[in-house]
Coordinates of C-alpha atoms in Angstrom, one line a residue:
M1 CA -11.9 -28.7 -11.0
L2 CA -8.7 -26.6 -11.2
H3 CA -9.6 -24.9 -14.4
H4 CA -13.3 -24.3 -13.3
R5 CA -11.8 -22.3 -10.6
R6 CA -10.0 -20.4 -12.9
A7 CA -12.7 -19.5 -14.9
V8 CA -14.5 -18.6 -11.9
T9 CA -12.0 -16.1 -10.8
L10 CA -11.3 -14.9 -14.3
L11 CA -14.9 -14.0 -14.8
W12 CA -15.4 -12.0 -11.1
R13 CA -12.3 -10.2 -12.5
A14 CA -13.9 -9.1 -15.5
A15 CA -17.4 -8.5 -13.5
L16 CA -15.3 -6.2 -11.2
A17 CA -13.5 -4.3 -14.0
A18 CA -17.2 -3.6 -15.8
A19 CA -18.8 -2.6 -12.6
L20 CA -15.8 0.2 -12.1
V21 CA -16.1 1.6 -15.6
C22 CA -19.9 1.6 -15.7
A23 CA -19.4 3.4 -12.1
I24 CA -17.2 6.1 -13.7
G25 CA -19.6 6.1 -16.9
L26 CA -22.2 7.3 -14.6
L27 CA -19.9 9.5 -12.4
P28 CA -21.4 12.5 -13.0
W29 CA -24.9 11.9 -12.7
L30 CA -24.1 9.9 -9.9
A31 CA -22.7 13.1 -8.2
H32 CA -25.9 15.0 -9.4
T33 CA -23.7 17.6 -11.4
D34 CA -24.2 18.6 -14.5
P35 CA -21.4 17.3 -17.2
A36 CA -21.9 20.3 -19.9
L37 CA -21.4 22.8 -17.0
T38 CA -18.1 20.8 -16.0
V39 CA -17.1 20.7 -19.4
L40 CA -17.7 24.4 -20.1
K41 CA -15.6 25.3 -17.2
A42 CA -12.6 23.2 -18.1
R43 CA -13.1 24.5 -21.8
S44 CA -13.2 28.2 -20.9
V45 CA -13.4 29.9 -17.4
D46 CA -14.5 33.2 -18.7
R47 CA -17.6 32.1 -21.1
E48 CA -20.9 32.6 -19.4
P49 CA -23.0 29.3 -18.8
T50 CA -26.2 30.5 -20.6
P51 CA -28.5 27.6 -20.9
E52 CA -28.1 28.1 -24.8
V53 CA -24.4 27.5 -24.5
L54 CA -25.1 24.6 -22.2
A55 CA -27.7 23.2 -24.4
D56 CA -25.0 23.2 -27.2
I57 CA -22.7 21.6 -25.4
R58 CA -25.2 18.7 -24.7
A59 CA -26.0 18.1 -28.1
Q60 CA -22.3 17.9 -29.1
L61 CA -21.7 15.4 -26.6
G62 CA -24.8 13.2 -26.8
L63 CA -25.4 14.1 -23.2
D64 CA -29.3 14.2 -23.9
A65 CA -29.2 10.4 -24.4
G66 CA -28.5 9.6 -21.0
P67 CA -25.7 7.9 -19.7
L68 CA -26.4 4.1 -21.1
H69 CA -26.4 5.0 -24.2
L70 CA -22.8 7.0 -24.1
L71 CA -21.7 4.2 -22.1
G72 CA -22.8 1.9 -24.8
Q73 CA -20.9 3.7 -27.4
W74 CA -17.8 3.8 -25.8
L75 CA -18.1 -0.1 -25.0
A76 CA -18.9 -0.9 -28.5
G77 CA -15.5 1.4 -30.2
L78 CA -13.0 -0.6 -28.5
P79 CA -13.1 -3.6 -30.0
R80 CA -12.0 -1.4 -33.3
G81 CA -9.4 0.7 -30.9
D82 CA -11.3 3.5 -30.6
A83 CA -12.0 4.9 -27.2
G84 CA -13.9 7.8 -28.3
R85 CA -13.1 11.7 -28.3
S86 CA -12.1 13.6 -25.6
W87 CA -15.0 15.7 -24.6
L88 CA -12.6 18.7 -23.9
S89 CA -10.0 18.9 -26.7
G90 CA -11.8 17.0 -29.5
T91 CA -9.0 14.6 -29.9
E92 CA -8.7 11.0 -30.2
V93 CA -8.5 9.4 -26.6
M94 CA -6.6 6.0 -27.5
P95 CA -3.2 7.7 -28.9
A96 CA -3.3 10.3 -25.8
V97 CA -3.8 7.3 -23.2
L98 CA -1.3 5.1 -24.9
E99 CA 1.4 7.8 -24.7
A100 CA 0.5 9.2 -21.0
L101 CA 0.7 4.6 -20.2
G102 CA 4.4 4.6 -21.6
V103 CA 5.5 7.4 -19.9
S104 CA 4.3 6.1 -16.5
L105 CA 5.4 2.9 -17.1
L106 CA 9.0 4.0 -18.0
L107 CA 8.7 6.2 -14.5
T108 CA 7.6 2.9 -13.0
A109 CA 10.7 1.1 -14.0
V110 CA 13.0 4.0 -12.6
A111 CA 11.2 3.7 -9.5
L112 CA 11.3 -0.1 -9.5
V113 CA 15.4 -0.1 -9.7
V114 CA 15.1 3.0 -7.0
A115 CA 12.6 0.4 -4.3
V116 CA 14.7 -2.5 -5.2
V117 CA 18.0 -1.0 -4.2
T118 CA 16.2 1.0 -1.2
A119 CA 15.1 -2.3 0.1
G120 CA 18.7 -4.1 -0.3
L121 CA 20.1 -1.5 2.2
V122 CA 17.2 -1.6 4.4
C123 CA 18.0 -5.7 4.8
A124 CA 21.6 -5.6 4.0
R125 CA 22.5 -5.8 8.1
T126 CA 20.3 -8.6 8.3
L127 CA 21.3 -10.3 5.4
W128 CA 25.0 -9.7 6.3
L129 CA 24.4 -11.3 10.5
G130 CA 22.3 -13.8 9.1
S131 CA 24.8 -15.1 6.4
R132 CA 27.2 -15.5 9.5
R133 CA 25.0 -17.0 11.4
R134 CA 25.0 -13.9 14.1
L135 CA 21.4 -12.6 14.1
G136 CA 20.5 -14.1 17.3
G137 CA 17.4 -11.8 18.7
R138 CA 18.1 -9.1 16.7
R139 CA 15.8 -7.1 15.4
A140 CA 15.5 -4.1 13.0
G141 CA 15.4 -0.4 14.2
G142 CA 12.5 1.9 13.3
G143 CA 15.1 3.8 10.5
S144 CA 13.2 2.0 7.7
A145 CA 9.5 3.2 9.4
V146 CA 11.3 6.9 9.2
L147 CA 11.7 6.2 5.5
A148 CA 8.3 4.7 4.5
A149 CA 6.7 7.3 6.3
L150 CA 8.4 9.9 4.2
P151 CA 5.7 11.5 1.6
E152 CA 6.0 10.7 -1.8
F153 CA 5.1 14.6 -2.7
L154 CA 7.6 16.2 -0.3
A155 CA 10.2 14.3 -1.5
A156 CA 9.5 15.4 -4.8
S157 CA 9.5 18.9 -3.4
V158 CA 12.8 18.8 -1.5
L159 CA 14.7 17.1 -4.5
A160 CA 13.4 19.2 -7.0
T161 CA 14.0 22.4 -5.0
V162 CA 17.5 21.2 -3.7
V163 CA 18.7 19.0 -6.4
G164 CA 17.0 20.3 -9.4
V165 CA 17.0 24.4 -8.6
Q166 CA 19.6 25.2 -6.1
L167 CA 22.1 22.9 -7.3
G168 CA 21.2 22.3 -10.6
W169 CA 22.7 18.7 -10.7
L170 CA 19.7 17.2 -12.4
P171 CA 16.5 18.7 -14.7
A172 CA 13.6 19.4 -12.2
L173 CA 10.8 19.9 -14.5
G174 CA 9.6 18.3 -17.9
W175 CA 10.1 15.0 -19.7
Y176 CA 12.6 15.0 -22.0
G177 CA 15.2 12.4 -21.6
P178 CA 16.7 9.5 -19.4
Q179 CA 18.2 12.7 -17.1
W180 CA 14.3 13.4 -16.2
T181 CA 13.7 10.2 -14.8
V182 CA 15.9 10.1 -11.6
L183 CA 14.5 12.7 -9.2
P184 CA 10.9 11.6 -10.1
G185 CA 12.1 7.7 -9.6
L186 CA 13.8 8.9 -6.3
A187 CA 10.8 10.3 -4.7
L188 CA 9.0 7.2 -5.8
G189 CA 11.2 4.5 -5.0
L190 CA 12.5 5.8 -1.6
P191 CA 9.1 5.1 0.3
A192 CA 8.4 2.2 -1.8
G193 CA 11.6 0.5 -1.3
A194 CA 11.5 1.1 2.4
V195 CA 8.4 -0.8 2.9
L196 CA 9.2 -3.9 1.0
G197 CA 12.6 -3.9 2.4
R198 CA 11.1 -4.0 5.7
M199 CA 8.5 -6.6 5.0
L200 CA 11.6 -9.0 3.6
D201 CA 13.1 -7.8 6.7
D202 CA 10.7 -9.9 8.4
L203 CA 11.0 -12.6 6.7
L204 CA 14.6 -13.3 6.6
P205 CA 15.5 -14.3 10.3
G206 CA 13.1 -17.3 9.4
A207 CA 14.8 -18.3 6.3
F208 CA 18.0 -18.5 7.5
A209 CA 16.9 -20.5 10.5
E210 CA 16.0 -23.3 8.0
P211 CA 18.0 -26.8 7.7
W212 CA 19.2 -26.0 4.1
A213 CA 21.3 -22.6 5.6
L214 CA 22.5 -24.4 8.7
A215 CA 23.6 -27.2 6.5
A216 CA 24.9 -24.7 3.6
A217 CA 27.0 -22.7 6.7
A218 CA 28.3 -26.4 7.8
R219 CA 29.3 -27.0 4.4
G220 CA 31.5 -23.6 3.9
L221 CA 29.4 -22.2 1.2
P222 CA 29.9 -18.7 0.1
R223 CA 28.1 -16.5 2.5
R224 CA 26.9 -14.2 -0.6
S225 CA 25.3 -17.3 -1.9
I226 CA 23.5 -18.0 1.5
A227 CA 22.3 -14.6 1.4
R228 CA 21.3 -14.8 -2.1
Q229 CA 19.2 -17.8 -1.5
A230 CA 17.7 -16.5 1.5
V231 CA 16.3 -13.7 -0.4
R232 CA 14.9 -16.3 -3.1
R233 CA 13.5 -18.2 -0.4
C234 CA 11.7 -14.8 1.1
A235 CA 10.9 -13.7 -2.6
P236 CA 7.4 -15.8 -3.3
A237 CA 5.7 -14.0 0.0
L238 CA 6.6 -10.5 -1.0
L239 CA 6.0 -10.3 -4.8
P240 CA 2.4 -9.9 -4.6
N241 CA 3.1 -6.8 -2.8
A242 CA 5.4 -5.9 -5.4
G243 CA 3.1 -6.3 -8.2
L244 CA 1.0 -4.0 -6.1
F245 CA 3.3 -1.5 -6.0
V246 CA 4.1 -1.8 -9.5
V247 CA 0.3 -0.4 -9.8
G248 CA 0.1 2.0 -7.3
L249 CA 3.2 3.4 -9.1
T250 CA 1.6 3.7 -12.5
G251 CA -1.5 5.3 -11.6
G252 CA -1.1 6.7 -8.0
A253 CA 2.1 9.1 -8.9
V254 CA -0.4 11.8 -9.1
A255 CA 1.8 14.4 -7.1
V256 CA 4.7 13.6 -8.1
E257 CA 4.0 13.9 -11.8
Q258 CA 2.6 17.1 -10.9
I259 CA 5.2 18.5 -9.5
F260 CA 7.7 17.3 -12.1
D261 CA 5.1 18.4 -14.9
I262 CA 5.6 14.7 -15.9
P263 CA 2.6 13.9 -18.8
G264 CA 1.7 10.4 -16.9
L265 CA -1.3 8.4 -16.9
G266 CA -1.8 9.2 -13.3
R267 CA -2.0 13.3 -13.9
T268 CA -4.1 12.4 -17.3
T269 CA -6.4 10.6 -15.3
L270 CA -6.7 13.0 -12.7
Q271 CA -7.4 15.9 -14.9
A272 CA -9.8 13.6 -16.8
A273 CA -11.7 13.0 -13.6
L274 CA -11.9 16.8 -12.2
A275 CA -12.9 17.8 -15.7
Q276 CA -15.3 14.9 -16.0
D277 CA -14.1 14.0 -19.5
L278 CA -15.3 10.7 -19.1
P279 CA -13.8 9.1 -22.6
V280 CA -10.4 10.0 -21.1
L281 CA -11.4 8.8 -17.5
Q282 CA -12.7 5.5 -18.5
A283 CA -9.8 4.6 -20.9
G284 CA -7.2 5.9 -18.6
T285 CA -8.5 3.7 -15.7
L286 CA -9.5 0.6 -18.2
A287 CA -5.7 0.8 -19.0
L288 CA -4.9 0.8 -15.3
L289 CA -7.1 -2.3 -15.0
L290 CA -5.1 -4.0 -17.4
V291 CA -2.1 -3.2 -16.1
A292 CA -2.8 -4.1 -12.3
A293 CA -4.0 -7.9 -14.3
A294 CA -0.6 -8.5 -15.6
A295 CA 1.5 -6.8 -12.9
T296 CA -0.4 -9.1 -10.4
G297 CA -0.5 -12.0 -12.8
L298 CA 3.1 -11.8 -13.3
A299 CA 4.2 -11.8 -9.6
R300 CA 1.8 -14.8 -8.8
L301 CA 3.4 -16.7 -11.8
A302 CA 6.7 -15.8 -10.7
A303 CA 6.1 -16.5 -6.8
R304 CA 4.9 -19.8 -7.9
L305 CA 8.0 -20.8 -9.9
L306 CA 10.3 -19.8 -7.2
I307 CA 8.5 -22.2 -4.7
G308 CA 8.2 -25.2 -7.0
P309 CA 6.3 -28.2 -6.3
A310 CA 6.9 -27.7 -2.6
L311 CA 3.8 -25.8 -2.4
S312 CA 1.7 -28.6 -4.1
D313 CA 3.5 -31.1 -2.1
G314 CA 2.8 -29.6 1.3
A315 CA 7.0 -29.8 2.1
L316 CA 8.0 -26.2 2.5
P317 CA 9.3 -25.3 5.8
T318 CA 7.6 -22.6 7.8
L319 CA 9.2 -18.9 8.0
H320 CA 7.5 -18.0 11.0
R321 CA 9.6 -18.3 13.9
P322 CA 8.9 -17.1 17.4
T323 CA 9.2 -13.6 17.8
P324 CA 12.1 -12.3 20.0
P325 CA 11.3 -9.7 22.8
A326 CA 10.9 -6.1 21.2
R327 CA 13.2 -3.5 22.2
R328 CA 11.3 -1.5 24.5
I329 CA 13.6 1.6 24.5
L330 CA 13.4 2.7 21.0
P331 CA 9.5 2.8 21.2
L332 CA 9.3 4.6 24.8
V333 CA 12.5 7.0 23.2
H334 CA 10.1 7.7 20.2
A335 CA 6.8 8.2 22.1
T336 CA 8.5 10.3 25.0
V337 CA 9.4 12.9 22.0
L338 CA 6.4 12.6 20.2
L339 CA 4.3 13.1 23.5
G340 CA 6.5 15.9 24.7
V341 CA 6.0 17.9 21.1
I342 CA 2.3 17.4 21.5
A343 CA 2.7 18.5 25.0
A344 CA 4.5 21.9 24.3
G345 CA 1.9 22.5 21.6
L346 CA -1.2 22.4 23.5
P347 CA -1.0 25.6 25.6
R348 CA -0.6 27.8 22.3
D349 CA -3.0 29.0 20.1
P350 CA -2.8 27.4 16.7
L351 CA -5.4 30.1 14.8
A352 CA -3.3 33.3 16.5
L353 CA -2.3 35.3 13.5
D354 CA 0.2 37.7 13.4
T355 CA 1.3 38.8 9.5
T356 CA 4.3 40.5 10.7
E357 CA 6.1 37.1 12.0
R358 CA 5.6 35.3 8.3
L359 CA 7.7 32.1 7.6
Q360 CA 10.3 33.2 10.9
P361 CA 12.8 30.9 11.2
P362 CA 12.4 28.2 14.5
S363 CA 13.4 30.7 17.7
W364 CA 12.6 30.4 21.6
T365 CA 9.1 32.2 20.6
H366 CA 8.2 30.3 18.0
P367 CA 10.4 26.8 18.3
F368 CA 9.1 25.3 14.9
G369 CA 9.1 28.7 13.0
T370 CA 5.9 30.1 11.9
D371 CA 4.0 29.6 8.8
S372 CA 2.6 31.8 5.7
L373 CA 0.0 33.5 8.0
G374 CA 2.2 33.9 10.9
R375 CA 0.9 31.2 12.9
D376 CA 3.0 28.9 15.1
M377 CA 3.9 26.1 14.0
L378 CA 4.5 24.0 17.2
A379 CA 0.7 25.1 18.1
R380 CA -0.7 23.8 15.1
I381 CA 1.0 20.4 15.4
G382 CA 0.5 20.1 19.0
H383 CA -3.5 20.6 18.5
G384 CA -3.9 18.7 15.2
A385 CA -2.2 15.4 16.8
L386 CA -5.6 14.3 17.7
D387 CA -7.5 14.3 15.1
T388 CA -4.9 13.3 12.8
L389 CA -3.4 10.2 15.3
L390 CA -7.4 9.2 16.1
L391 CA -8.4 8.9 12.6
A392 CA -5.2 7.6 11.3
L393 CA -5.5 4.8 13.8
A394 CA -9.0 3.9 13.6
I395 CA -8.7 3.9 9.7
T396 CA -5.3 1.5 10.4
V397 CA -7.4 -1.0 12.3
V398 CA -10.0 -1.3 10.1
A399 CA -8.0 -2.2 7.2
L400 CA -6.1 -4.3 9.3
F401 CA -9.1 -6.4 10.1
T402 CA -10.4 -6.1 6.7
G403 CA -7.2 -7.3 5.0
V404 CA -6.8 -10.2 7.4
L405 CA -10.3 -11.2 7.0
L406 CA -10.5 -10.9 3.3
G407 CA -6.8 -12.3 2.9
L408 CA -7.9 -15.8 4.1
V409 CA -10.2 -16.1 1.5
P410 CA -7.7 -15.3 -2.0
R411 CA -10.0 -16.8 -4.7
L412 CA -12.6 -13.8 -3.4
S413 CA -10.2 -11.1 -2.8
G414 CA -7.4 -11.5 -5.2
P415 CA -9.1 -9.8 -8.1
L416 CA -10.9 -7.4 -5.8
V417 CA -7.4 -6.4 -4.2
D418 CA -6.1 -5.8 -7.8
T419 CA -9.2 -3.7 -9.1
V420 CA -9.1 -1.8 -6.0
N421 CA -5.4 -1.0 -6.2
A422 CA -5.5 0.0 -9.6
V423 CA -7.9 3.0 -8.8
P424 CA -5.9 6.0 -7.9
A425 CA -6.8 7.4 -4.7
V426 CA -8.4 10.9 -5.9
L427 CA -10.6 8.8 -8.1
G428 CA -11.5 6.4 -5.7
A429 CA -12.5 9.5 -3.4
L430 CA -14.5 11.1 -6.2
L431 CA -16.3 7.9 -6.5
V432 CA -17.4 7.6 -2.8
T433 CA -18.3 11.0 -2.6
A434 CA -20.5 10.9 -5.6
V435 CA -22.4 7.8 -3.7
V436 CA -22.4 9.0 -0.2
G437 CA -22.2 12.8 -0.8
R438 CA -19.7 15.4 1.2
G439 CA -19.4 14.9 4.8
T440 CA -17.0 14.2 8.1
A441 CA -16.9 11.0 7.4
T442 CA -16.2 10.9 3.6
P443 CA -12.5 11.3 3.2
A444 CA -12.3 8.6 6.3
L445 CA -14.7 6.7 3.9
A446 CA -12.5 6.9 0.9
V447 CA -9.1 6.0 2.6
S448 CA -10.8 2.8 4.1
V449 CA -12.2 1.7 0.7
V450 CA -8.7 1.4 -0.5
A451 CA -6.0 1.1 2.7
W452 CA -7.1 -2.9 3.3
A453 CA -5.6 -3.9 -0.2
P454 CA -1.8 -4.2 0.2
L455 CA -3.1 -5.9 3.6
A456 CA -5.4 -8.5 2.0
A457 CA -2.5 -9.3 -0.7
H458 CA 0.2 -9.8 1.8
T459 CA -1.9 -12.2 4.1
S460 CA -2.8 -14.1 1.2
S461 CA 0.7 -14.8 0.0
L462 CA 1.8 -15.4 3.4
L463 CA -1.1 -17.8 4.3
L464 CA -0.4 -19.6 0.8
Q465 CA 3.2 -20.6 2.1
E466 CA 2.2 -21.4 5.7
R467 CA -0.5 -23.5 4.2
A468 CA 2.2 -25.7 2.1
A469 CA 4.1 -26.0 5.4
V470 CA 5.6 -29.6 6.8
H471 CA 4.1 -29.2 10.2
I472 CA 0.4 -28.2 8.8
T473 CA 0.6 -31.4 6.8
A474 CA 1.5 -33.6 9.9
T475 CA -1.0 -31.8 11.9
R476 CA -3.7 -31.9 9.5
A477 CA -2.9 -35.8 9.2
L478 CA -3.2 -36.3 12.9
G479 CA -6.9 -34.8 12.7
A480 CA -7.0 -31.4 13.2
G481 CA -9.7 -29.5 12.3
R482 CA -9.5 -26.2 10.1
W483 CA -10.6 -24.1 12.9
Y484 CA -7.8 -25.3 15.2
L485 CA -5.2 -24.7 12.1
L486 CA -6.7 -21.6 11.6
R487 CA -6.5 -20.3 14.8
H488 CA -3.1 -22.0 16.4
E489 CA -1.1 -22.0 13.5
L490 CA -2.1 -19.9 10.6
L491 CA -2.7 -16.8 12.3
P492 CA 0.1 -17.1 14.5
A493 CA 2.2 -17.1 11.5
V494 CA 0.9 -14.3 9.2
L495 CA -0.6 -11.8 12.1
P496 CA 2.4 -10.5 13.2
P497 CA 3.9 -9.5 9.8
V498 CA 1.0 -8.2 8.5
T499 CA 0.3 -6.0 11.5
R500 CA 4.0 -4.6 11.6
H501 CA 3.1 -3.6 7.6
A502 CA -0.3 -2.0 8.7
L503 CA 1.6 -0.1 11.2
L504 CA 4.3 0.7 8.9
R505 CA 1.5 2.2 6.7
L506 CA 0.1 4.5 9.5
P507 CA 1.5 7.7 8.5
G508 CA 0.6 7.3 5.0
V509 CA -2.7 7.0 5.6
A510 CA -2.8 10.3 7.5
L511 CA -1.5 11.8 4.1
S512 CA -4.0 10.3 2.2
L513 CA -6.6 12.3 4.3
A514 CA -4.5 15.3 3.7
S515 CA -4.3 14.5 -0.4
L516 CA -8.2 14.5 -0.2
A517 CA -8.4 18.0 1.2
F518 CA -7.4 19.5 -2.5
L519 CA -10.7 18.3 -4.0
G520 CA -12.0 20.0 -0.9
L521 CA -13.0 16.0 0.6
G522 CA -10.5 16.4 3.5
A523 CA -9.9 18.5 6.3
Q524 CA -10.2 22.3 5.5
P525 CA -8.3 25.3 6.6
P526 CA -7.7 26.9 8.8
S527 CA -7.7 22.7 10.4
P528 CA -4.3 21.7 11.9
E529 CA -4.3 18.2 10.6
W530 CA -1.1 17.4 10.0
G531 CA -1.2 16.3 6.6
L532 CA -2.9 19.5 5.6
L533 CA -0.2 21.6 7.0
L534 CA 2.2 19.7 4.6
A535 CA 0.0 20.6 1.9
E536 CA -0.2 24.3 3.0
N537 CA 3.2 25.2 3.6
Q538 CA 4.8 22.7 0.6
P539 CA 4.8 25.8 -1.9
Y540 CA 7.0 27.8 0.6
A541 CA 9.7 24.4 1.4
E542 CA 12.3 26.5 -0.4
R543 CA 12.0 29.6 1.5
A544 CA 10.9 28.1 4.9
P545 CA 11.8 24.6 5.0
W546 CA 11.1 24.0 8.6
A547 CA 7.4 25.0 8.0
V548 CA 7.4 21.8 6.2
L549 CA 9.9 19.9 8.0
A550 CA 7.9 20.1 11.6
P551 CA 4.8 18.2 10.2
A552 CA 6.9 15.7 8.1
A553 CA 8.9 15.0 10.9
V554 CA 6.3 14.1 13.3
L555 CA 5.2 11.9 10.8
A556 CA 8.1 10.1 10.7
L557 CA 8.4 9.8 14.2
L558 CA 4.9 8.5 14.1
G559 CA 6.2 5.7 11.6
A560 CA 9.0 5.2 13.8
L561 CA 6.8 4.6 17.1
A562 CA 4.4 2.3 15.2
V563 CA 6.8 -0.4 13.7
T564 CA 9.1 0.0 16.8
A565 CA 6.5 -0.9 19.1
A566 CA 4.9 -3.7 16.9
S567 CA 8.3 -5.2 16.2
G568 CA 7.5 -7.4 19.0
A569 CA 3.8 -8.4 18.2
R570 CA 3.5 -12.0 18.3
W571 CA 0.2 -14.2 18.7
G572 CA 1.1 -17.0 21.0
S573 CA 0.8 -20.7 20.8
P574 CA -1.1 -22.6 22.9
R575 CA 0.1 -23.7 25.9
P576 CA -0.7 -27.4 27.0
K577 CA -2.8 -27.8 29.8
A578 CA -1.9 -28.7 33.4
G579 CA -1.0 -32.5 33.7
G580 CA 0.4 -32.8 30.1
G581 CA -3.0 -32.5 28.2
V582 CA -3.4 -30.2 25.1
R583 CA -6.3 -28.2 23.8
W584 CA -7.4 -30.4 21.1
R585 CA -8.0 -34.1 20.3
P586 CA -6.9 -35.4 17.1
R587 CA -9.7 -36.8 14.9
R588 CA -9.5 -40.3 13.8
T589 CA -9.7 -40.4 10.5
A590 CA -10.5 -43.7 8.6
A591 CA -6.7 -43.5 7.0
V592 CA -5.4 -42.9 10.8
G593 CA -7.3 -45.4 11.8
A594 CA -6.2 -48.1 9.4
E595 CA -2.6 -47.0 10.1
H596 CA -3.1 -47.7 13.8
R597 CA -4.4 -50.6 13.4
R598 CA -1.7 -51.9 10.8
V599 CA 1.3 -51.4 13.3
T600 CA -0.5 -52.7 16.2
K601 CA -0.7 -55.8 14.5
E602 CA 2.6 -55.8 13.7
L603 CA 3.6 -55.1 16.9
A604 CA 1.8 -57.9 18.8
A605 CA 3.0 -60.6 15.7
A606 CA 6.7 -59.4 16.3
G607 CA 5.8 -59.6 20.3
T608 CA 4.6 -63.5 19.1
E609 CA 7.5 -64.2 17.7
T610 CA 9.9 -63.2 20.3
R611 CA 7.8 -65.0 22.8

């Protein structure tokens, strides 16, 4: 039975990968564009697209045979290691893709080191207090949320400008040796480490409250050992998301690779997608899918090895603990500051141009300074709040609902999560646009298609451990049904950390919408959408840093507000009814009934002997 399930899962994963590769092969025809015209523009901008020239390109590439013929030729060459030739340069695809993959994997390794160190710093206070039995009702603050809300391309721009150019400590452009990996590794690893650290910080209090931690502290074991074992206890719930981060860093680091001029796989895939160089695009996507399968497989294997036989024996203690009351002062402060900024900007005109006031620093007239066209930054932030907040919040709610729902069926959603997460956001947006066309809802739909994947992986990993908890096994033995266990035991343990995880990604959703503006798929100038403000003013970060720091600060403030407000999120356990009754009546299974009759007979016999 187990081998049958694994075979079905493997077939489902292969079918999804094949469907994605086929969809990419049909991308120009789905988008109703002429591949010959796109290739001509990529090869030579000045050349006139006459019918003769376009017909010659179609003959060279074999486009007249149709997309299915081209796809069949490409697939037939894969067993021989032949991924075809680039439509733009005419060179072989496989060596170029493998070289780009090696660059991305090295960059990912450096970013993972930075992420691990960052995660350790985020939860260091919890580890220190927990190993000394001083946690109490302490909750983490919003510092990690601010760091997690830091846009990768903004971090890359600041590091390249300040550390690389102005200070000259490290090289800012190119890819020639170990020194060139530090700045892009920091830009990628800091936000990822903050998210992982916050997720670990949510689980650690439950680990420190388990009997083994109490016994270890009572016997006087070293506090460092207790802290290390607590991290080991929580790691299985985080490893699936860590695997997703590996895949996301490998193919999703497009902005960072562009800023630092790194020839990685994400940048190569993006350029191929924009130029509709299908052989390169298909080979790059296939490489990302293989990396996704390997990373998630290793992560799940490591999680099962760390848990051991307790997973199958149903002998795990639960990491879910009653959530202490949230500190109301922090979300109140964050909300007051955010609403104050928005209220101050609404009376101002966000579209008023004054070229004599270009890139002016903050002053009484312009508290947040001006942008490259002399527009008031405070006004643009205030007017852009409605679109940014409402749209990002709606996408986050949809992603949370979808992620939890699919996370409850991991055999169905696991391969789907790996496939969706392996696709760079820009490529996903191109596919969505090709299917549904351009429109105001296209950016939201494109981001929603991929935003649920990390939440589904988080839900599945928590659910796997919670189902193996001792109290679940005992409750099931007493006759509780599946719906009761799901509603009263499993969801209360899973929903609070997954909700905090979703809210931690709220600013990232806003930035994902902004990244689509570069392709003409998202908000367009002169819209004051926050993410677009970052994209517009990023080229002026060195000359006018306030134009970038102002929208970045409100996004970070939004992240801090979301996480601190959700830190007390709880799913209350059912209370007994009046009179001592409970909400469910255990079913009397055959095993429970037999055990009850046996105990009754023994008690009756003992009473007879006594008399």
